[in-house]
Short mmCIF file of C-alpha atoms in Angstrom, two decimals:
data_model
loop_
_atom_site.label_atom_id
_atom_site.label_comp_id
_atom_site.label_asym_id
_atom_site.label_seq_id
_atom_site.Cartn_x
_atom_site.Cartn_y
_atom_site.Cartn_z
CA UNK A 30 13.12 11.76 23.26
CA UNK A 31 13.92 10.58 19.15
CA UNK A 32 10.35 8.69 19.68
CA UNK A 33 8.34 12.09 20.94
CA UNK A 34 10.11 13.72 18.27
CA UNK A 35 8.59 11.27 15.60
CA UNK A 36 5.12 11.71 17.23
CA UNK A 37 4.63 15.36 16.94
CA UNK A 38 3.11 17.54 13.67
CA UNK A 39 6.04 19.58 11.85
CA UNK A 40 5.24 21.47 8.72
CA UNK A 41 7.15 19.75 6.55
CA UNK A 42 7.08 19.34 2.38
CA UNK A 43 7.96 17.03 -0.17
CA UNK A 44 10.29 13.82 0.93
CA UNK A 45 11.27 13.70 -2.95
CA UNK A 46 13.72 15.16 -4.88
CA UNK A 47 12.19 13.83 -8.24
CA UNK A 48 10.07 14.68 -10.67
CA UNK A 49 6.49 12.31 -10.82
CA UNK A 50 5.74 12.05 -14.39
CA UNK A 51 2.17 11.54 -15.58
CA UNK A 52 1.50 9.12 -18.22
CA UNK A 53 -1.23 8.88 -20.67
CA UNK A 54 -1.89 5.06 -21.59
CA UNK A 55 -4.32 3.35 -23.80
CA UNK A 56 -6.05 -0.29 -23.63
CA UNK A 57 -7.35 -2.37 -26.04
CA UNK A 58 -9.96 -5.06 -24.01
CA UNK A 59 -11.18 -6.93 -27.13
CA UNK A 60 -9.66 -9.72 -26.21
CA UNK A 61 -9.59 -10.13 -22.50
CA UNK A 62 -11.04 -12.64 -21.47
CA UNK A 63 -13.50 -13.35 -18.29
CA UNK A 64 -11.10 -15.72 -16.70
CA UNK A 65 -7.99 -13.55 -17.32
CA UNK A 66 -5.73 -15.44 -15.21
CA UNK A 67 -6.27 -19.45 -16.84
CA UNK A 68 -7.71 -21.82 -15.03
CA UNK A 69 -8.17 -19.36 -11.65
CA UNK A 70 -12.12 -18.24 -12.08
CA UNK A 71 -11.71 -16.67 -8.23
CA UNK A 72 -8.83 -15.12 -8.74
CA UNK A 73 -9.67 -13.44 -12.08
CA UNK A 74 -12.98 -12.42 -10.82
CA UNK A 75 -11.62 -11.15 -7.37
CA UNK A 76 -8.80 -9.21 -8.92
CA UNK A 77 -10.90 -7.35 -11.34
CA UNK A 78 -13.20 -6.04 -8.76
CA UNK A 79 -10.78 -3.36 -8.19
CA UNK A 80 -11.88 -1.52 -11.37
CA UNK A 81 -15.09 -1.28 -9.61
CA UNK A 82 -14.14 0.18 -6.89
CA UNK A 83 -10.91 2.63 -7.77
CA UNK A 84 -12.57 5.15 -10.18
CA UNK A 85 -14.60 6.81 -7.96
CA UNK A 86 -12.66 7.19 -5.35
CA UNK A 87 -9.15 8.60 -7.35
CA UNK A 88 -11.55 10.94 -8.70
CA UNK A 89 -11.98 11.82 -4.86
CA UNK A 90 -8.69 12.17 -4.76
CA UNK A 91 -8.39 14.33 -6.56
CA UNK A 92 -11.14 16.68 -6.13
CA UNK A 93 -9.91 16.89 -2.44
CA UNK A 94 -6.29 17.66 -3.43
CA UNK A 95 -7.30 20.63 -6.32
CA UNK A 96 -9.51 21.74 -3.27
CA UNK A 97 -6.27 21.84 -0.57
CA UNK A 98 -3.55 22.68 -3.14
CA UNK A 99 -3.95 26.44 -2.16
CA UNK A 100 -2.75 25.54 1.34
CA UNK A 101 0.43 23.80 0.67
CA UNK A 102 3.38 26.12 1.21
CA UNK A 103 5.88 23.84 -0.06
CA UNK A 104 6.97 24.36 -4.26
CA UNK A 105 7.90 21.29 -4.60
CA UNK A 106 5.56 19.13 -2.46
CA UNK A 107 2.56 21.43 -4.89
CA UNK A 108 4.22 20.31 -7.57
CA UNK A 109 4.40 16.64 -6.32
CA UNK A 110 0.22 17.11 -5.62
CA UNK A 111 -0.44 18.49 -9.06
CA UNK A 112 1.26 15.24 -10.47
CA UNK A 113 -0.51 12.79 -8.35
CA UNK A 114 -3.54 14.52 -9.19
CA UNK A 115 -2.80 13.67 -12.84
CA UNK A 116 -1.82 10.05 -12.69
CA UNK A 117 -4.84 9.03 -10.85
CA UNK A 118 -7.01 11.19 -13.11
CA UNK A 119 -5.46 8.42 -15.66
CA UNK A 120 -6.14 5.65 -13.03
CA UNK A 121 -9.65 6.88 -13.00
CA UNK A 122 -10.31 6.63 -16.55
CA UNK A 123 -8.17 3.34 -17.52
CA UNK A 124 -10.44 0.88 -14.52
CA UNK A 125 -13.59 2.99 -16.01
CA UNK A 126 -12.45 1.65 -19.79
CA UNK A 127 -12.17 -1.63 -18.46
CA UNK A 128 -15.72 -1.56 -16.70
CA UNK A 129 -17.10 -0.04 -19.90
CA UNK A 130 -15.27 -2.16 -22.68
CA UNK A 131 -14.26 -5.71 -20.98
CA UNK A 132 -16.99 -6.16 -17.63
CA UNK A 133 -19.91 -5.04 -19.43
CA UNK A 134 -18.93 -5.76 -22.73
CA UNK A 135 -19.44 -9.38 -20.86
CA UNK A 136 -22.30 -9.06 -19.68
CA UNK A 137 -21.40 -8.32 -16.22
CA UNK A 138 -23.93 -6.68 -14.24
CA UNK A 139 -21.56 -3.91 -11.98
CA UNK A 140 -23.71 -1.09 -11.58
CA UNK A 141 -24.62 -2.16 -7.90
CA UNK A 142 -21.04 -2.10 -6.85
CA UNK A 143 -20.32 1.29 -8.91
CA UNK A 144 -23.65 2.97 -6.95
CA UNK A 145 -21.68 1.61 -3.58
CA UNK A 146 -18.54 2.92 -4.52
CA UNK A 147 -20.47 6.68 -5.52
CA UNK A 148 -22.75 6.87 -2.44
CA UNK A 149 -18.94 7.03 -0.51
CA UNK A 150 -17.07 9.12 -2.40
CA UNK A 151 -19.51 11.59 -3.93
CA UNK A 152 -22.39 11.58 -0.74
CA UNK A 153 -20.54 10.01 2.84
CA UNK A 154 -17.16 11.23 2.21
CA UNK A 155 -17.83 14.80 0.52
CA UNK A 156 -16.74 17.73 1.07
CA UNK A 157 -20.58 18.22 2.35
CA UNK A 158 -21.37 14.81 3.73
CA UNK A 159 -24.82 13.67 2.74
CA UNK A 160 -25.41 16.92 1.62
CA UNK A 161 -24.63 18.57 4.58
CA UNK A 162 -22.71 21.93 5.16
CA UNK A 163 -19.55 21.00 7.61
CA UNK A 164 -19.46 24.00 10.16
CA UNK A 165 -16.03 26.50 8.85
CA UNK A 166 -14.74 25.60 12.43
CA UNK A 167 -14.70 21.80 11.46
CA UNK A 168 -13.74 22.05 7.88
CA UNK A 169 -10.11 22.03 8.08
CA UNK A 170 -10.59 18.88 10.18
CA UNK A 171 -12.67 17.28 7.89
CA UNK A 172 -10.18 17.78 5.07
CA UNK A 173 -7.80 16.30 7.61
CA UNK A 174 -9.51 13.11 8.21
CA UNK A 175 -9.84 12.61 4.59
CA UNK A 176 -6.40 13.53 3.86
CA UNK A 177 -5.53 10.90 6.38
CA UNK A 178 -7.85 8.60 5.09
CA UNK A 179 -6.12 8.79 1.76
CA UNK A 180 -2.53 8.49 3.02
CA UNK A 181 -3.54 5.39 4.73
CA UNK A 182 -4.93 4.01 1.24
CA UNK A 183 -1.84 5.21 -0.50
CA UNK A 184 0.40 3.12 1.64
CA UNK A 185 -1.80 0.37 0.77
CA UNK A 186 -1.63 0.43 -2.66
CA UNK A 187 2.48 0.85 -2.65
CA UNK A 188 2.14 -2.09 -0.84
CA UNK A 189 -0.07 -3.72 -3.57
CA UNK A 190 1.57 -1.67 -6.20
CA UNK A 191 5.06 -4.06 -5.21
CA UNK A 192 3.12 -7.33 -5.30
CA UNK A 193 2.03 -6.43 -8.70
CA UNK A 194 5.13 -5.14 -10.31
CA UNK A 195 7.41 -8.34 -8.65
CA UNK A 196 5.14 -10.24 -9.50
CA UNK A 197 5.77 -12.68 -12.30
CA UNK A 198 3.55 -15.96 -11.49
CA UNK A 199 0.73 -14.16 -13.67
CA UNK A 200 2.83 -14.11 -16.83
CA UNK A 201 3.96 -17.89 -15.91
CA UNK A 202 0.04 -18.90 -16.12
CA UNK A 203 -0.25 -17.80 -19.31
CA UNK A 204 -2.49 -14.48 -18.09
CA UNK A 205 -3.80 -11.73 -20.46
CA UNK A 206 -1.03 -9.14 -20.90
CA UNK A 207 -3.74 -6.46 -20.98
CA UNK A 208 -4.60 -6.74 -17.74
CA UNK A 209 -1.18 -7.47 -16.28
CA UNK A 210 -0.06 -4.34 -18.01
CA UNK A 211 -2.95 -2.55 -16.10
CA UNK A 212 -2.54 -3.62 -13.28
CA UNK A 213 1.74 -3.48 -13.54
CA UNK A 214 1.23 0.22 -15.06
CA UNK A 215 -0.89 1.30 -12.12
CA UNK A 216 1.01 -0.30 -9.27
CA UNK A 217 3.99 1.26 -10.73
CA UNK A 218 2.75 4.66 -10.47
CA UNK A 219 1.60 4.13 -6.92
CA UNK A 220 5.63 3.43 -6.28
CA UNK A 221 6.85 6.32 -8.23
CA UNK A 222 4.31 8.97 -6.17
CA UNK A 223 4.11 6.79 -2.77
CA UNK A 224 5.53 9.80 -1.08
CA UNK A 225 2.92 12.25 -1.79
CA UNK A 226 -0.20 11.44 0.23
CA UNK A 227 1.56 11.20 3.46
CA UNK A 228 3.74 14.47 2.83
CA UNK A 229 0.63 16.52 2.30
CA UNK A 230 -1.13 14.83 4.96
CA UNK A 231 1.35 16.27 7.80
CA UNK A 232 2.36 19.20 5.86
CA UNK A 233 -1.16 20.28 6.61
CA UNK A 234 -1.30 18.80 10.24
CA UNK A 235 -1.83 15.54 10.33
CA UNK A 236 -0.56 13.74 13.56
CA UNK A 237 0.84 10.24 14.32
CA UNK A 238 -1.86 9.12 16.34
CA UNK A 239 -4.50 9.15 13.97
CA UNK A 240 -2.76 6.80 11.77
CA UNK A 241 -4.01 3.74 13.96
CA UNK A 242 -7.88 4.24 13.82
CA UNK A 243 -7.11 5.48 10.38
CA UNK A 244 -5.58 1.80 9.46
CA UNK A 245 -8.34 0.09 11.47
CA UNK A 246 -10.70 2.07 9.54
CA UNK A 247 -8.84 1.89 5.68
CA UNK A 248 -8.28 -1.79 6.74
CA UNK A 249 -11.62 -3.16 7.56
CA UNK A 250 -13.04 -0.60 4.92
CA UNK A 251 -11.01 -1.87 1.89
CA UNK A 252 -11.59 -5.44 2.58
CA UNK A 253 -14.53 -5.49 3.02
CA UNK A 254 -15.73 -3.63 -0.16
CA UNK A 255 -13.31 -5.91 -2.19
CA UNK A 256 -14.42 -8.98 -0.78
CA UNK A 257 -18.52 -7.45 -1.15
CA UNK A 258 -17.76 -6.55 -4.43
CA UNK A 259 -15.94 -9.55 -6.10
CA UNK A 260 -18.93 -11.90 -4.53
CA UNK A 261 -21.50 -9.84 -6.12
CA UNK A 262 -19.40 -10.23 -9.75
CA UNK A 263 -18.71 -13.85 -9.42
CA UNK A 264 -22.56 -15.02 -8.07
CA UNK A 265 -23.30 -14.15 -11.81
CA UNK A 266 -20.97 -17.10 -13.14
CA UNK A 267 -22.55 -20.21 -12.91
CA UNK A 268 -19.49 -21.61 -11.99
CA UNK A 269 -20.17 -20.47 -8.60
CA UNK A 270 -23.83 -20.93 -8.32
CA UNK A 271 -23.35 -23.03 -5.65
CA UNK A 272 -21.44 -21.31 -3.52
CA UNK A 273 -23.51 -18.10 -3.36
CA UNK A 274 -20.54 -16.07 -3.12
CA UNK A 275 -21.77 -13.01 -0.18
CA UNK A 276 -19.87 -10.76 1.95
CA UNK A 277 -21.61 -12.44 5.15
CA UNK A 278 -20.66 -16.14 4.03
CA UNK A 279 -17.79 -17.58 5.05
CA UNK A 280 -17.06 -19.11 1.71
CA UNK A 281 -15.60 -16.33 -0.41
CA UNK A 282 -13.31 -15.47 1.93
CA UNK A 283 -12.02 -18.80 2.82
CA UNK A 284 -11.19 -19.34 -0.50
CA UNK A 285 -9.11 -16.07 -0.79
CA UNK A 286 -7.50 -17.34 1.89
CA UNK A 287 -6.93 -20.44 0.26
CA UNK A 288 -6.18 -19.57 -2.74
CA UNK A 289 -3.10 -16.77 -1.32
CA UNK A 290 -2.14 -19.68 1.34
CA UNK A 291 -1.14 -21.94 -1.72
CA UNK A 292 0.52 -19.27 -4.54
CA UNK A 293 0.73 -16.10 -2.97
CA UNK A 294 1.34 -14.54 -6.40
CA UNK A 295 -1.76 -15.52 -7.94
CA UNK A 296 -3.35 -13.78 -4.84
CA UNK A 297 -2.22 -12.14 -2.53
CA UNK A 298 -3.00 -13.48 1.24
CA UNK A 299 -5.55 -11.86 3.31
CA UNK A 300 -3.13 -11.98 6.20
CA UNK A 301 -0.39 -10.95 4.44
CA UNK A 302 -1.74 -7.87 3.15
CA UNK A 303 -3.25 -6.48 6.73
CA UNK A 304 0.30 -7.26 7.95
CA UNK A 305 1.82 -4.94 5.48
CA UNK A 306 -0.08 -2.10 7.65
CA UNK A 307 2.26 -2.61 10.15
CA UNK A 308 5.00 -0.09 8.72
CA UNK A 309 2.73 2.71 8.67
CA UNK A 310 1.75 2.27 12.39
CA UNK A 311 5.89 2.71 13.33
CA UNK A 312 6.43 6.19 14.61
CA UNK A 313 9.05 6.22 11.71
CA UNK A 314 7.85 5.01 9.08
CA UNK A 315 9.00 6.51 6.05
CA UNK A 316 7.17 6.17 2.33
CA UNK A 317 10.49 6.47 0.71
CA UNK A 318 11.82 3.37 1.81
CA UNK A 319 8.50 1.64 0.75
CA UNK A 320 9.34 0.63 -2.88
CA UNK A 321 12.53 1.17 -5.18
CA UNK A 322 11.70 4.63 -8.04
CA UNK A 323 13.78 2.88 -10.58
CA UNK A 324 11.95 -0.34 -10.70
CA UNK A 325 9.00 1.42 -11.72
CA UNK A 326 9.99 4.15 -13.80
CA UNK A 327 11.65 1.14 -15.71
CA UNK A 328 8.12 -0.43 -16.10
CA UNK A 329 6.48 2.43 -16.70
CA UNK A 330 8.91 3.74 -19.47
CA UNK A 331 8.23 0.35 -21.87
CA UNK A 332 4.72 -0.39 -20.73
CA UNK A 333 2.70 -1.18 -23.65
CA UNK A 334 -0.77 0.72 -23.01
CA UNK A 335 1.76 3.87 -22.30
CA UNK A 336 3.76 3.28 -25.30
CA UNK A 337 0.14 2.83 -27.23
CA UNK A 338 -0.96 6.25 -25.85
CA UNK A 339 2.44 7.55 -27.29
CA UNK A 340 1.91 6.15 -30.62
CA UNK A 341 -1.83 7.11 -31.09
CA UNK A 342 -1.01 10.72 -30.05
CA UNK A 343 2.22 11.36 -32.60
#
């Protein structure tokens, strides 16, 4: 009976009783280098992919939350919304400065993996997919599915959020503390508002069950466009010529494999991260106990590019 209990849809609000704070922060990519991470070329190149592909979609994010917001009956779970809403607003706009001022400042082509990354947020996954109206009887369920979509994401990037902010083999390596700070800054704020996506996805009806084609879905989705993406970045480096670094060869993702099988804090392991899905499949599963507030509220409160912000505003 405590396992039916799990499985069906209560209306329930925020699983928080603090306050997410959004952050401005400010980077300075002058001098980042290509190879961010010394002497790990695959690594570098495979982790900065994710500036290509997280802008468009936060900004997703949050035009689907401002468009929902008017349904949530919960105070505080609005208020939690309205916050994540602004900290990946900020998410949005720091990856963008680093596409803008380090990746093409180096004369890396990415507009082919930004035009993948827009055709699914702003034409497949729109509020009127491919241009199409959604029927008013099917709306709410499309919101759903999206909502769901996004809760499945979130849980992912707590996940990566924790690898990130533990993680202190970059620093050992000698790696550019711009990027570390982005990346620590980021996955910190994915800890401090892990709680939000799934709240507002059952607060507005979202069910148990969906959660495992969800994860199949986010899974296979979010590897794949990482793996696509980092390929098409690094088959511009001669370094890799010879490898012809492709979604559909074996190579590139062999060598993440590799490469997280050795030092699973320069990269994290393919296997290891579609095993972290795991928790979110458990009838109980429960965001809060997903990551520890304090850790990175204590990150965020002396991370440089926030405490830059700070300055450049006074």
């Amino acid at each position: 009976m405590k396992l039916l209990s799990f499985m069906k849809n209560k209306v329930l609000g925020s699983s928080i009783d603090y306050k997410i704070l959004p952050r401005k922060v400010k980077f300075d990519w002058e001098k980042t280098p290509v190879d961010w991470i010394p002497n790990q070329p695959y690594a570098s190149y495979f982790i900065n992919e994710i500036n290509n592909i997280l802008p468009a979609g936060e900004f997703w994010f949050c035009r689907l939350y401002n468009k929902v917001l008017p349904e949530i009956t919960d105070e505080k779970l609005k208020q939690d919304v309205q916050a994540f809403i602004r900290q990946e607003a900020m998410h949005a706009v720091a990856h963008t400065s680093a596409n803008k001022e380090y990746l093409s400042q180096r004369n890396i082509d990415i507009q082919r993996n930004l035009d993948i990354m827009d055709f699914l947020f702003n034409k497949a996954l729109a509020d009127k997919p491919f241009g199409k109206e959604v029927p008013k009887i099917l709306d709410h369920q499309w919101d759903l599915f999206r909502l769901g979509v996004i809760a499945t994401v979130e849980h992912m990037t707590c996940v990566l959020g924790k690898y990130a902010l533990y993680n202190k083999r970059w620093e050992e390596l000698g790696a550019d503390p711009e990027m570390i700070d982005l990346i620590k800054w980021h996955g910190s704020e994915e800890i401090e508002h892990r709680t939000v996506a799934f709240d507002l996805y059952r607060h507005l009806g979202g069910g148990y069950i969906a959660r495992y084609y969800m994860s199949v879905a986010v899974i296979v989705g979010v590897l794949g466009l990482w793996v696509d993406g980092a390929a098409h970045i690094m088959g511009q480096d001669p370094r890799f010529a010879d490898k012809k670094p492709s979604l559909f060869r074996p190579w590139v993702w062999m060598e993440w494999y590799k490469i997280g099988r050795q030092d699973n804090q320069v990269l994290p392991n393919p296997i290891w991260l579609v095993a972290q899905q795991i928790d979110y499949l458990m009838p109980w599963y429960d965001p809060v106990k997903e990551g520890n507030t304090q850790d990175a509220v204590n990150y965020l409160n002396n991370s440089p590019a926030a405490k830059r912000a700070l300055q450049q505003a006074a």
